[in-house]
Tab-separated table of C-alpha atoms and ligand atoms in Angstrom:
chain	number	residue	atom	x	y	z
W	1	UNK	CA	-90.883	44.423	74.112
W	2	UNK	CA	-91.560	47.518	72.284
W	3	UNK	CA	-87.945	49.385	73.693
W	4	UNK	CA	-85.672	50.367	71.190
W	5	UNK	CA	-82.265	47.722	70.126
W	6	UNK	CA	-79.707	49.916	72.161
W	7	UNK	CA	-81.100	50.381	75.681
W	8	UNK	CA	-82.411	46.799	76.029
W	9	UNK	CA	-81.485	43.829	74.434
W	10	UNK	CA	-83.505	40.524	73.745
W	11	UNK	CA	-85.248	39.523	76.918
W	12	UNK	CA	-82.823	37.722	78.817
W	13	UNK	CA	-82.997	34.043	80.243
W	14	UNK	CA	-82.055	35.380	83.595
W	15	UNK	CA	-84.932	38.365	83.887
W	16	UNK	CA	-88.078	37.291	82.974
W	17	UNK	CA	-89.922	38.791	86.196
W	18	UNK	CA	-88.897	42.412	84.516
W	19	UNK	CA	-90.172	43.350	81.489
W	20	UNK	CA	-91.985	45.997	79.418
W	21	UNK	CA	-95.350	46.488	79.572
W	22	UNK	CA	-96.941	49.632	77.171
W	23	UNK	CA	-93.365	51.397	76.507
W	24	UNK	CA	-92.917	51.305	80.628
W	25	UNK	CA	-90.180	48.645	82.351
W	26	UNK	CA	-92.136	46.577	85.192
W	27	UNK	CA	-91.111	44.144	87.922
W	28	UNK	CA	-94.313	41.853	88.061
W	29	UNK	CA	-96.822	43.488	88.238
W	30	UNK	CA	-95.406	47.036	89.150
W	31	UNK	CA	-94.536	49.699	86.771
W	32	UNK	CA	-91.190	50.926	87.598
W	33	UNK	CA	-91.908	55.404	86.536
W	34	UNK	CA	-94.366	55.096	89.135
W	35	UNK	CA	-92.577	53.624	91.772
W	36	UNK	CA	-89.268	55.396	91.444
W	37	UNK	CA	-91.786	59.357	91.142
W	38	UNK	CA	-93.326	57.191	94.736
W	39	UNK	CA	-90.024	56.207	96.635
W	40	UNK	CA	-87.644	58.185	94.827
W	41	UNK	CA	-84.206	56.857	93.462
W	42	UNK	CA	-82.059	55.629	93.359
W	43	UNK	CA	-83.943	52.699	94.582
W	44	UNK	CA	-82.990	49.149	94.922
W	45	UNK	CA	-86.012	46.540	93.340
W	46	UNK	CA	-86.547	42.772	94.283
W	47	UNK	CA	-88.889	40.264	92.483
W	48	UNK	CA	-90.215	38.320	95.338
W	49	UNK	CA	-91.517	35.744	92.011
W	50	UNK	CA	-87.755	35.548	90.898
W	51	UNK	CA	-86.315	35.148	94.382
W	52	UNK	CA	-88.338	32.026	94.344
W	53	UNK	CA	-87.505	30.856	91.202
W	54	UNK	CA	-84.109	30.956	91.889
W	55	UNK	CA	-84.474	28.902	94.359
W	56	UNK	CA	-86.921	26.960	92.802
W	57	UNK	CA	-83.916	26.060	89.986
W	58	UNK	CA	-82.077	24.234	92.718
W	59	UNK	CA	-85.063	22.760	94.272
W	60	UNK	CA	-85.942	21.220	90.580
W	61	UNK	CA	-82.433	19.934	90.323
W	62	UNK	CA	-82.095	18.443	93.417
W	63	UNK	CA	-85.086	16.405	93.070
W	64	UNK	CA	-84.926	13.371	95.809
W	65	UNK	CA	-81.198	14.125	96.565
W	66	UNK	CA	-80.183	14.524	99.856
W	67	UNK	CA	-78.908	18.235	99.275
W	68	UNK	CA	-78.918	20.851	101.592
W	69	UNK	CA	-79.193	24.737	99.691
W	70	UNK	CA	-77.710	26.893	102.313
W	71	UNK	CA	-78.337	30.694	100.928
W	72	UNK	CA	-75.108	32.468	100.472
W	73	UNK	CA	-76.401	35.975	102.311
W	74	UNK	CA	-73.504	37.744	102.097
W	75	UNK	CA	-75.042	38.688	98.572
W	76	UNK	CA	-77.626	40.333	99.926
W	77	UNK	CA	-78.925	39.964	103.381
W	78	UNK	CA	-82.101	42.398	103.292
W	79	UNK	CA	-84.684	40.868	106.088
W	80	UNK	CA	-86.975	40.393	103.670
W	81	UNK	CA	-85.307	38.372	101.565
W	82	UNK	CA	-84.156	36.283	104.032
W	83	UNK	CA	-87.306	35.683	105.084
W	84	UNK	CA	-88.688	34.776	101.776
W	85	UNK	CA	-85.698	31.942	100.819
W	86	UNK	CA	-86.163	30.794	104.999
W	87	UNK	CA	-89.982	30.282	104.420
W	88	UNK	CA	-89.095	28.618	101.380
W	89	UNK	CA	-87.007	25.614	103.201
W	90	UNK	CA	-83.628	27.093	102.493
W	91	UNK	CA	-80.716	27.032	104.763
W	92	UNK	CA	-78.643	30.295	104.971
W	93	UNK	CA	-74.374	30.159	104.617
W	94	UNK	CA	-73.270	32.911	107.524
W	95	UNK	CA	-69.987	34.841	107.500
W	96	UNK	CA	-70.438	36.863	110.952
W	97	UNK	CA	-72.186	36.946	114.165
W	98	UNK	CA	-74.361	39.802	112.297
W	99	UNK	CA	-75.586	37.400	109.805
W	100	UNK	CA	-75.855	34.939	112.239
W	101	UNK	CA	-78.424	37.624	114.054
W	102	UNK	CA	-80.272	38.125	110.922
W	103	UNK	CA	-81.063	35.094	110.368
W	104	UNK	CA	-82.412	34.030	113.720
W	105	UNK	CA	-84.611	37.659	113.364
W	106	UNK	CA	-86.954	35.827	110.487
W	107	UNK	CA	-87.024	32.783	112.427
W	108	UNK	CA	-84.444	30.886	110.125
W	109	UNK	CA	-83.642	27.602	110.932
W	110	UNK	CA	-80.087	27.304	112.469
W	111	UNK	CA	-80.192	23.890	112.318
W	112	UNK	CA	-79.609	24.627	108.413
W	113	UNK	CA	-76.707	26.757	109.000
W	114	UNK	CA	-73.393	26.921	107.813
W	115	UNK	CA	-70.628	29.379	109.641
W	116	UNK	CA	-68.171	29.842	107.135
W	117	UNK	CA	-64.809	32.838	107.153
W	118	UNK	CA	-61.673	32.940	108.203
W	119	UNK	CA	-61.429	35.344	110.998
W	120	UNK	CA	-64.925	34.018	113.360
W	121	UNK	CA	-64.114	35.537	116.778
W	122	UNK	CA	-64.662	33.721	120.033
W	123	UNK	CA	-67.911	35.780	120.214
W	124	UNK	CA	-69.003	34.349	117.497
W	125	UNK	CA	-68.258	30.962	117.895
W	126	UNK	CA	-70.010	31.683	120.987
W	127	UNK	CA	-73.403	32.925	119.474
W	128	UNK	CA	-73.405	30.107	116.703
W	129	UNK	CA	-72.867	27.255	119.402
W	130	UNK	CA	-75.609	28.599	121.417
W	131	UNK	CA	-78.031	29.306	118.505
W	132	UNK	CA	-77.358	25.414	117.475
W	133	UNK	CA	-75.658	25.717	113.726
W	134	UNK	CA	-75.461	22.817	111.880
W	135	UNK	CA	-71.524	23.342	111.284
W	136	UNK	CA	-68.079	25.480	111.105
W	137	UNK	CA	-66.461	25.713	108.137
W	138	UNK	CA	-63.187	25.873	109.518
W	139	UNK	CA	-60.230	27.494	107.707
W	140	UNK	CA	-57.218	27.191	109.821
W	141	UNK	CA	-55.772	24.842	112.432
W	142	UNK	CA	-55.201	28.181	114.694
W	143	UNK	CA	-59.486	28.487	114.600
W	144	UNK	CA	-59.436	24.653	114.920
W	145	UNK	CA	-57.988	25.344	118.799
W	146	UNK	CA	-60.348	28.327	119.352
W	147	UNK	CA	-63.298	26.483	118.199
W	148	UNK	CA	-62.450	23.794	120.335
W	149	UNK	CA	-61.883	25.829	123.455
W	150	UNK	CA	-64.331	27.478	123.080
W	151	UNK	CA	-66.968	24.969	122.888
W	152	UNK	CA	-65.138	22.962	125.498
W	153	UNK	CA	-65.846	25.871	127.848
W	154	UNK	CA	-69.690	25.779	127.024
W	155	UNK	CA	-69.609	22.153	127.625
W	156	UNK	CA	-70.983	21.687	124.099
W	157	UNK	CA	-69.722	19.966	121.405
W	158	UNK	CA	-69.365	21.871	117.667
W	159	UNK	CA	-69.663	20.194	114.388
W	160	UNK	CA	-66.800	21.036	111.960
W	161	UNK	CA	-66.195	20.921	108.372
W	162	UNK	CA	-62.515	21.906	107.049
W	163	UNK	CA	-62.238	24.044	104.280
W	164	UNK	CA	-60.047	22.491	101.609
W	165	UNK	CA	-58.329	24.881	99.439
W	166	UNK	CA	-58.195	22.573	96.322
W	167	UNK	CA	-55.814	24.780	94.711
W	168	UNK	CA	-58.181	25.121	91.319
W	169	UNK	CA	-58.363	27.814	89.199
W	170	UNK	CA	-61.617	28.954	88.989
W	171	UNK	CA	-61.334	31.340	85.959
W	172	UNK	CA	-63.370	34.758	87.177
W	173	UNK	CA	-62.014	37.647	88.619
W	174	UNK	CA	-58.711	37.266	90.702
W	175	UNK	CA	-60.761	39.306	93.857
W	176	UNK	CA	-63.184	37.011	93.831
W	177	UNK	CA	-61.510	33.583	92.812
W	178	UNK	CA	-60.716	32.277	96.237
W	179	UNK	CA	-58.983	28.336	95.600
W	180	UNK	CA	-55.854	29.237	94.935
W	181	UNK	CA	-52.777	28.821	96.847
W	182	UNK	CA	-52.353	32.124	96.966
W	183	UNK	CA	-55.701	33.043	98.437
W	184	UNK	CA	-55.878	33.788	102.455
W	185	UNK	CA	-59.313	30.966	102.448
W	186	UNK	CA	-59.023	27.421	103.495
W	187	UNK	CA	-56.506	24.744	104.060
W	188	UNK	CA	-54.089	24.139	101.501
W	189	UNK	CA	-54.897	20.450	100.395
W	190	UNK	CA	-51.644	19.197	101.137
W	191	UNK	CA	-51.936	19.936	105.109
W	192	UNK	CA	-55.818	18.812	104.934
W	193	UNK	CA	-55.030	15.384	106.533
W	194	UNK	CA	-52.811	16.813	109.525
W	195	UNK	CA	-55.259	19.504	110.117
W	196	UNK	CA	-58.258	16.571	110.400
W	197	UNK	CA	-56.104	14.431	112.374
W	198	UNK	CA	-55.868	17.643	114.903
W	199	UNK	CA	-59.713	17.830	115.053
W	200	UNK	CA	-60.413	14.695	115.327
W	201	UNK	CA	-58.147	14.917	118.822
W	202	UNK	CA	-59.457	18.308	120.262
W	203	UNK	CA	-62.282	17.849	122.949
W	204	UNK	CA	-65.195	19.926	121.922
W	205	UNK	CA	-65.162	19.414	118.326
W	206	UNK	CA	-66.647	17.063	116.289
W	207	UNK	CA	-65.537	16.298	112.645
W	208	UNK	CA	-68.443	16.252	110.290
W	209	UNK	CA	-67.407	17.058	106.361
W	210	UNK	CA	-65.671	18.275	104.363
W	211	UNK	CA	-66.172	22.296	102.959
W	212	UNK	CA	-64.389	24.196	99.840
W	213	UNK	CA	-65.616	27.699	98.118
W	214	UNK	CA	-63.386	27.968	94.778
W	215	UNK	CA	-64.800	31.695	93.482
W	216	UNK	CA	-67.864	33.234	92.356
W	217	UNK	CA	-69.559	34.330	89.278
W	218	UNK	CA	-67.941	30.508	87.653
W	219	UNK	CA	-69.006	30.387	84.482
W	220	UNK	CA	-67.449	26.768	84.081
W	221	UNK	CA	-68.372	24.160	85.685
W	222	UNK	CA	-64.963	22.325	85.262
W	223	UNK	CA	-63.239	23.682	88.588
W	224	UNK	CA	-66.213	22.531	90.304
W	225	UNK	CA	-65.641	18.552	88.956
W	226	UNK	CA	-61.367	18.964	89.733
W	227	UNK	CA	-62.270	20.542	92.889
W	228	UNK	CA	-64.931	17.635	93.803
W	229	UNK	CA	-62.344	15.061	92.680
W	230	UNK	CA	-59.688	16.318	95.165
W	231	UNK	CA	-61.641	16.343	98.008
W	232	UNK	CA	-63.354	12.803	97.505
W	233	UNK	CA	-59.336	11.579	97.676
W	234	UNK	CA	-59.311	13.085	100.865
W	235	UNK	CA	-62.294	12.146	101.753
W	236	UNK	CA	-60.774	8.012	100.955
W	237	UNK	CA	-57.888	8.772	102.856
W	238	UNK	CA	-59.923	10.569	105.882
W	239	UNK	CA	-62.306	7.332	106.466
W	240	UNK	CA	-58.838	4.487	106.534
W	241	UNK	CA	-57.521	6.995	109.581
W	242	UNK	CA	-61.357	6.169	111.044
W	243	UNK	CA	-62.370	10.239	110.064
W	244	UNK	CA	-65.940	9.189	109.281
W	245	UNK	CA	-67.268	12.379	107.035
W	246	UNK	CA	-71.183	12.797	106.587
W	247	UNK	CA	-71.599	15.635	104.144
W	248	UNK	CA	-69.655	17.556	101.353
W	249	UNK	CA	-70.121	21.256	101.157
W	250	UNK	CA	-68.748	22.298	97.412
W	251	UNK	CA	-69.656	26.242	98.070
W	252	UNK	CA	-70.983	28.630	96.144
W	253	UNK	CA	-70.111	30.631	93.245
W	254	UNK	CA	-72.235	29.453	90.135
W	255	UNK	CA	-72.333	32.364	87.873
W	256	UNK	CA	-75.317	34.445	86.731
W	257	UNK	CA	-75.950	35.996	83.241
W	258	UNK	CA	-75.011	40.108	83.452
W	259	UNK	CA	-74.891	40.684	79.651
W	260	UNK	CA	-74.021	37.253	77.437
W	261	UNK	CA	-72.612	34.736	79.561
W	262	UNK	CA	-73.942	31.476	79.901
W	263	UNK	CA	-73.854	29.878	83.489
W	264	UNK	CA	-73.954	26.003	84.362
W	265	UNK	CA	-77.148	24.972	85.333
W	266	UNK	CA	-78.109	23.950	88.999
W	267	UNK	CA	-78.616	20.414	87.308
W	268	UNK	CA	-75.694	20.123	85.203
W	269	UNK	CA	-73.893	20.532	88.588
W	270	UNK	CA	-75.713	18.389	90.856
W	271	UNK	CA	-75.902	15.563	88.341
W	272	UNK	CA	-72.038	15.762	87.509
W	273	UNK	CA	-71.522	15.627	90.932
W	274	UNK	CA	-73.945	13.235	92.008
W	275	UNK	CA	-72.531	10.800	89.076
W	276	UNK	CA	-68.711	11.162	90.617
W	277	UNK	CA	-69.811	10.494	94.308
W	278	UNK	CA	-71.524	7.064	92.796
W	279	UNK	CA	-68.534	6.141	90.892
W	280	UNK	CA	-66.352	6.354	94.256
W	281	UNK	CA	-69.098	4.674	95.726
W	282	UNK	CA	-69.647	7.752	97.895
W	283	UNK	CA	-73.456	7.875	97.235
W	284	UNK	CA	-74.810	7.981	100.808
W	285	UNK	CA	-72.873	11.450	101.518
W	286	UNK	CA	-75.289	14.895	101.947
W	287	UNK	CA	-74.122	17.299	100.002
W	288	UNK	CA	-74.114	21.378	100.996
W	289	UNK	CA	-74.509	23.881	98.922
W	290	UNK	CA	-73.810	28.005	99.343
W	291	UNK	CA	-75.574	29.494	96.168
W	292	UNK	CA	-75.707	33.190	96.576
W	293	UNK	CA	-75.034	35.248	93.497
W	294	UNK	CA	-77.397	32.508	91.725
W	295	UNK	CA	-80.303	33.150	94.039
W	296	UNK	CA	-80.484	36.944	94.142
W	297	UNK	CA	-78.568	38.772	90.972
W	298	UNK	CA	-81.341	38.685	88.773
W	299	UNK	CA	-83.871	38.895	90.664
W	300	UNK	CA	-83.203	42.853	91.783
W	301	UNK	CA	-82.551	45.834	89.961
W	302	UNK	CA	-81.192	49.592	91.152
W	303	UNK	CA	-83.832	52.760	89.315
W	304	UNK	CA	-81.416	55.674	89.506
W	305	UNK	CA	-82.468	59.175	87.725
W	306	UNK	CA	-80.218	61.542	85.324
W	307	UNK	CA	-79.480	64.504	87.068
W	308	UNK	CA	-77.456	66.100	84.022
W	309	UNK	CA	-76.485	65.081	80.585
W	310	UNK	CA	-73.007	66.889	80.073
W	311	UNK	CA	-71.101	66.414	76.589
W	312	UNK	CA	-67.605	66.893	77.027
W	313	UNK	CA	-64.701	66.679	74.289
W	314	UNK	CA	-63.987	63.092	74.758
W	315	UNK	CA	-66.875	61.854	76.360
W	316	UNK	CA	-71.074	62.241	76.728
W	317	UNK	CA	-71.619	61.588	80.220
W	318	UNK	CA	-75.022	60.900	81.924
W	319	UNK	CA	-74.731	62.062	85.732
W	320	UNK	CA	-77.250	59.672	87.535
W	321	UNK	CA	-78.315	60.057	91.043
W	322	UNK	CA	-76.763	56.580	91.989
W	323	UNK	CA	-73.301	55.983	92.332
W	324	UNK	CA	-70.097	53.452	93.680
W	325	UNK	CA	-71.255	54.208	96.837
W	326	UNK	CA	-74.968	52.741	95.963
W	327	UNK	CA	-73.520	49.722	93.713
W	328	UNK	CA	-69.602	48.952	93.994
W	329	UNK	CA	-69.440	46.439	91.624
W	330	UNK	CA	-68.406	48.492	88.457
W	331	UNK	CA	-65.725	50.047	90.442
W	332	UNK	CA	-64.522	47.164	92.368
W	333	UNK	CA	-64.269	44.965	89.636
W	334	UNK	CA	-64.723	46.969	86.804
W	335	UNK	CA	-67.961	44.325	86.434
W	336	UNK	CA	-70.821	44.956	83.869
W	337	UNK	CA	-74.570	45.274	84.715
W	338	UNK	CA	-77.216	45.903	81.815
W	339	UNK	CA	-78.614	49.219	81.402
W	340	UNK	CA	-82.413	50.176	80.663
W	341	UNK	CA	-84.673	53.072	80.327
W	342	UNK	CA	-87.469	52.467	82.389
W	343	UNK	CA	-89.414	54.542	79.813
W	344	UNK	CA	-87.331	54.359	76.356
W	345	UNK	CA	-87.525	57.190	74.089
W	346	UNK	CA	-86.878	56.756	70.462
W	347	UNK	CA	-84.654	58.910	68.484
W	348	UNK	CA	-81.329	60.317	68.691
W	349	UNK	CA	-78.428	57.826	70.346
W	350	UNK	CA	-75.798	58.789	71.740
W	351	UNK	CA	-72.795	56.959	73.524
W	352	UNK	CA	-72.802	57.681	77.117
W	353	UNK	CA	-71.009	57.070	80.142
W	354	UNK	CA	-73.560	57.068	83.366
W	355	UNK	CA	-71.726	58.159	86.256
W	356	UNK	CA	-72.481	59.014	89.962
W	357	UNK	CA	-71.626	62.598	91.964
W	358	UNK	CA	-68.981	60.900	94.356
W	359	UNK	CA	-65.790	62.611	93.630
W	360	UNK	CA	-63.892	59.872	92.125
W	361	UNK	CA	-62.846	59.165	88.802
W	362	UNK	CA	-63.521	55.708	89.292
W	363	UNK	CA	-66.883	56.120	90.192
W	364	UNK	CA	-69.059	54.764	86.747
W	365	UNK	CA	-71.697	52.866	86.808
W	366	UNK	CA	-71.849	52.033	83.250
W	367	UNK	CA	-69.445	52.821	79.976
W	368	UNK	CA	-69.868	53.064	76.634
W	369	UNK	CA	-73.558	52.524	76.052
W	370	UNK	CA	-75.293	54.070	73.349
W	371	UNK	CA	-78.589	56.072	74.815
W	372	UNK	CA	-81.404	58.374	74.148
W	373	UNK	CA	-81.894	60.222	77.360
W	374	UNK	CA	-83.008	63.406	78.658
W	375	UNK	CA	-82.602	64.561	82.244
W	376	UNK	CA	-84.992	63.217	84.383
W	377	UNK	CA	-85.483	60.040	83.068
W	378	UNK	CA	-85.391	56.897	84.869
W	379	UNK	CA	-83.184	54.341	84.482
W	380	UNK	CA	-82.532	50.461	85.540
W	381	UNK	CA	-79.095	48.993	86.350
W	382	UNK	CA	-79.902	44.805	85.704
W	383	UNK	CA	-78.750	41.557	87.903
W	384	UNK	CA	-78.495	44.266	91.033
W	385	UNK	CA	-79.943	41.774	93.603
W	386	UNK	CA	-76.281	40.581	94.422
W	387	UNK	CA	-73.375	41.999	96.027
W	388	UNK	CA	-75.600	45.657	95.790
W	389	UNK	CA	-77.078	46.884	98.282
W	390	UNK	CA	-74.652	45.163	101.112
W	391	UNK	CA	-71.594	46.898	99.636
W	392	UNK	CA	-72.708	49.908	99.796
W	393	UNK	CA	-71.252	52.717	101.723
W	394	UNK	CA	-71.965	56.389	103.084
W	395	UNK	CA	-68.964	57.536	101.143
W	396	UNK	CA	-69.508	61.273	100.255
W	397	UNK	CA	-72.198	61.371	103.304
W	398	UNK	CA	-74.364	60.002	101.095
W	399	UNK	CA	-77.698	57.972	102.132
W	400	UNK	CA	-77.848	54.160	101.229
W	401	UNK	CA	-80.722	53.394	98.726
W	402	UNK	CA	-84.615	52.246	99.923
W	403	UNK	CA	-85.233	48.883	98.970
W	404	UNK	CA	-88.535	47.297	97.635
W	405	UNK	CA	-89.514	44.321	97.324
W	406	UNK	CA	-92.475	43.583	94.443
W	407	UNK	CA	-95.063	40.726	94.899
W	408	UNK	CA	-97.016	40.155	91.910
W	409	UNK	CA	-98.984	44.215	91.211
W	410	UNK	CA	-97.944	45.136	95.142
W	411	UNK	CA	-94.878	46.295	96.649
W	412	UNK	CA	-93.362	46.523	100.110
W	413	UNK	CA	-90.730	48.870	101.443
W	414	UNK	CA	-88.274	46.603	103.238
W	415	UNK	CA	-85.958	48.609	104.163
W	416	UNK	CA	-86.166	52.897	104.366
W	417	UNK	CA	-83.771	54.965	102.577
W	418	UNK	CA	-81.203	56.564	105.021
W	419	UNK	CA	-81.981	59.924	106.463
W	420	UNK	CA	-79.475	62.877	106.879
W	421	UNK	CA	-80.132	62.383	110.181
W	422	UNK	CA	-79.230	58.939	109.935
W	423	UNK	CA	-75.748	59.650	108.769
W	424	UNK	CA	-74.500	61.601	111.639
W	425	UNK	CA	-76.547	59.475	114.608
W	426	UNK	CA	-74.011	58.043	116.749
W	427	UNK	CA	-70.992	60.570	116.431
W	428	UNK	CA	-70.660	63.772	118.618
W	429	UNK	CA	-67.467	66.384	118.989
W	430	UNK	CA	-65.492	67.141	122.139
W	431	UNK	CA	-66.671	68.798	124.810
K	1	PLP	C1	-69.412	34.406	99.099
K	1	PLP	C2	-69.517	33.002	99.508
K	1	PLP	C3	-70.545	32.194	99.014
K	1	PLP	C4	-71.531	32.672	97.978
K	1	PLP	O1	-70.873	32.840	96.743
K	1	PLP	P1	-71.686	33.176	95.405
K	1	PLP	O2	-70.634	33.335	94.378
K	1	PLP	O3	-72.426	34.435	95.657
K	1	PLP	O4	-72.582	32.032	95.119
K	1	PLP	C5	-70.638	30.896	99.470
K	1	PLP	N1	-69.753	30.394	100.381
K	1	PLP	C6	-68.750	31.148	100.881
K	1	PLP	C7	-67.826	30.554	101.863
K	1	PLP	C8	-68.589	32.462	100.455
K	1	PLP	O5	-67.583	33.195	100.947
């Protein structure tokens, strides 16, 4: 590490497949300069070594358990990557008929997947029946009868899970802390036993576990253990009605290190868990899991170039070429990614704010972070992989980023920046 203190900080537990190499910022093997003068920014950049780590974490952990690591893809759903975690052994956790598609287009296994969401339309239900997923993750009695007539129709039967809301405070952001009472997911605990007893009665269905999702980015792994707890009452009071469950899905939603927080472990999670299901004698259940912030975040970064340095009374601002419509996450939830310089200069710092051109005050990428820049540099946003690329937008009539993904000293395109042409295919005026 040979960057100076302010635009990097000690290498990070969470990003050891980027680092500097002679004064220049690399993923593996690549050296980012050349890659973003090649494909031109801003640029989204996978680690195909980290993706596998990742995963790798939870595959350690696990050990001889019977768990089942079913990606989370709504965090970033690039082919590519799917393909990597499916030829890896990973199961994938869908929210849509269009994930559903993806998956099935790198040969995933659907026998490994999850259909979670509260809104699946009969379509939907339709596709995943056909395609043979291992399970709904239902969230309302309303989908309950849907599900069930709709499988009835096909003459098939559907495995379902009910999603417990455990009511738990997960402690992250309120927009993405989703076991409350408050929040639109699941089945409030309370009405958990009426809505099982309903299942269990509809033709078509077929009652199989028992599914929650308290929140993402946890940073505690408390709410996990009260969530766990809750259900595994259920779960006692489920098998005297004669509701035999086979697997527990606890979600996703383990936390990943953006500047100094320090996640649970895969482990610490599985082995509190595993110890609680023992105690209640509950050792033969599978357990589910939905990691996707944990399996991608660090493992991808977005190169964006200064366009302008501009010093105004109150504020230095760098004017990058990416912006909220690139990476949403600042905006949305005023969230923090690490900032490098692909190539750091030495000398004179200065506190910027690095902000996009999309006519919005809101639109920042980062605040507050002391820089030496000049136009035309190259910068890296850190812990991109998640919730990046698939949030972003054509606000502005802007292009979405190129992605790349980086294997060892080669790289892949996998998927091509959008053209102008791009943006207006598919709409026409009147005659
Ligand atoms: C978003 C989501 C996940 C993945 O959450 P992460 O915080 O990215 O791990 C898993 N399950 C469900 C139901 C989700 O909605």
């Amino acid at each position: 590490m040979n960057a100076p203190a302010s635009t990097t900080r000690p290498e990070l537990a969470g990003h050891p497949h980027f680092h500097y190499r002679d004064g220049v910022l690399h993923a593996e093997g690549v050296a980012l300069d050349k890659l973003a003068a090649e494909l031109g920014t801003p640029l989204y950049v996978y680690s195909r070594a980290a993706l596998a780590a990742a995963l790798g974490s939870y595959r350690d952990a696990i050990g001889d358990r019977p768990v089942l690591v079913c990606f989370g893809m709504k965090a970033n759903s690039n082919l590519a990557v799917l393909k990597e975690f499916a030829r890896l052994g990973a199961g994938f956790d869908i929210v849509s008929g269009g994930e559903l598609q993806r998956v099935l287009a790198v040969g995933g296994d659907p026998s490994r997947v999850v259909f979670s969401g509260v809104g699946k339309q009969a379509w939907e239900m339709r596709a995943a029946i056909e395609a043979g997923v291992m399970c709904f993750n239902v969230e309302s009695q309303a989908e309950l009868r849907r599900l069930s007539q709709v499988a009835h129709e096909m003459g098939q039967t559907a495995r379902v899970s009910l999603r417990v809301n455990p009511d738990v405070d997960a402690q992250t952001h309120p927009y993405i802390s989703t076991g409350l009472k408050e929040n639109k997911f699941g089945i409030a605990i309370e009405s958990a036993l009426d809505a099982y007893r309903l299942a269990a009665s509809l033709p078509g269905l077929e009652v199989v576990g028992v599914d929650c999702h308290i929140g993402s980015q946890l940073t505690d792994i408390s709410p996990y253990f009260d969530a766990l707890e809750k259900l595994l009452d259920l779960i006692s009071q489920l098998a005297e009605e004669g509701i035999t469950i086979s697997h527990l899905d606890l979600g996703g939603g383990l936390g990943i290190r953006y500047t100094d927080e320090i996640p649970p472990s895969p482990k610490a999670l599985l082995d509190g868990v595993f110890a609680r299901l023992q105690a209640r004698g509950l050792g033969h259940l599978h357990l589910v899991l939905e990691p996707g912030r944990s399996l991608v975040g660090n493992a991808g970064l977005l190169l964006t170039t200064v366009q302008y340095l501009k010093h105004a009374e109150a504020r230095n601002f760098a004017i990058v070429d990416a912006a909220m419509n690139d990476l949403l996450r600042p905006s949305l939830y005023e969230a923090y990614h690490g900032l490098r310089a692909v190539r750091p200069r030495q000398g004179d710092e200065q506190e910027y704010d690095v902000v996009g051109p999309v006519c919005e005050s809101g639109d920042w990428l980062a605040r507050q972070r002391r820089l030496s820049v000049q136009e035309g540099d190259v910068l890296a946003l850190e812990s991109a992989g998640a919730y990046g690329m698939v949030m972003a937008s054509n606000y502005n009539s802007r292009g979405r980023p190129a992605e790349v993904m980086v294997d060892g000293d080669k790289y892949y395109v996998v998927r091509q920046r959008e053209t102008l042409a791009d943006l207006i295919r598919g709409e026409s005026t009147l005659p």
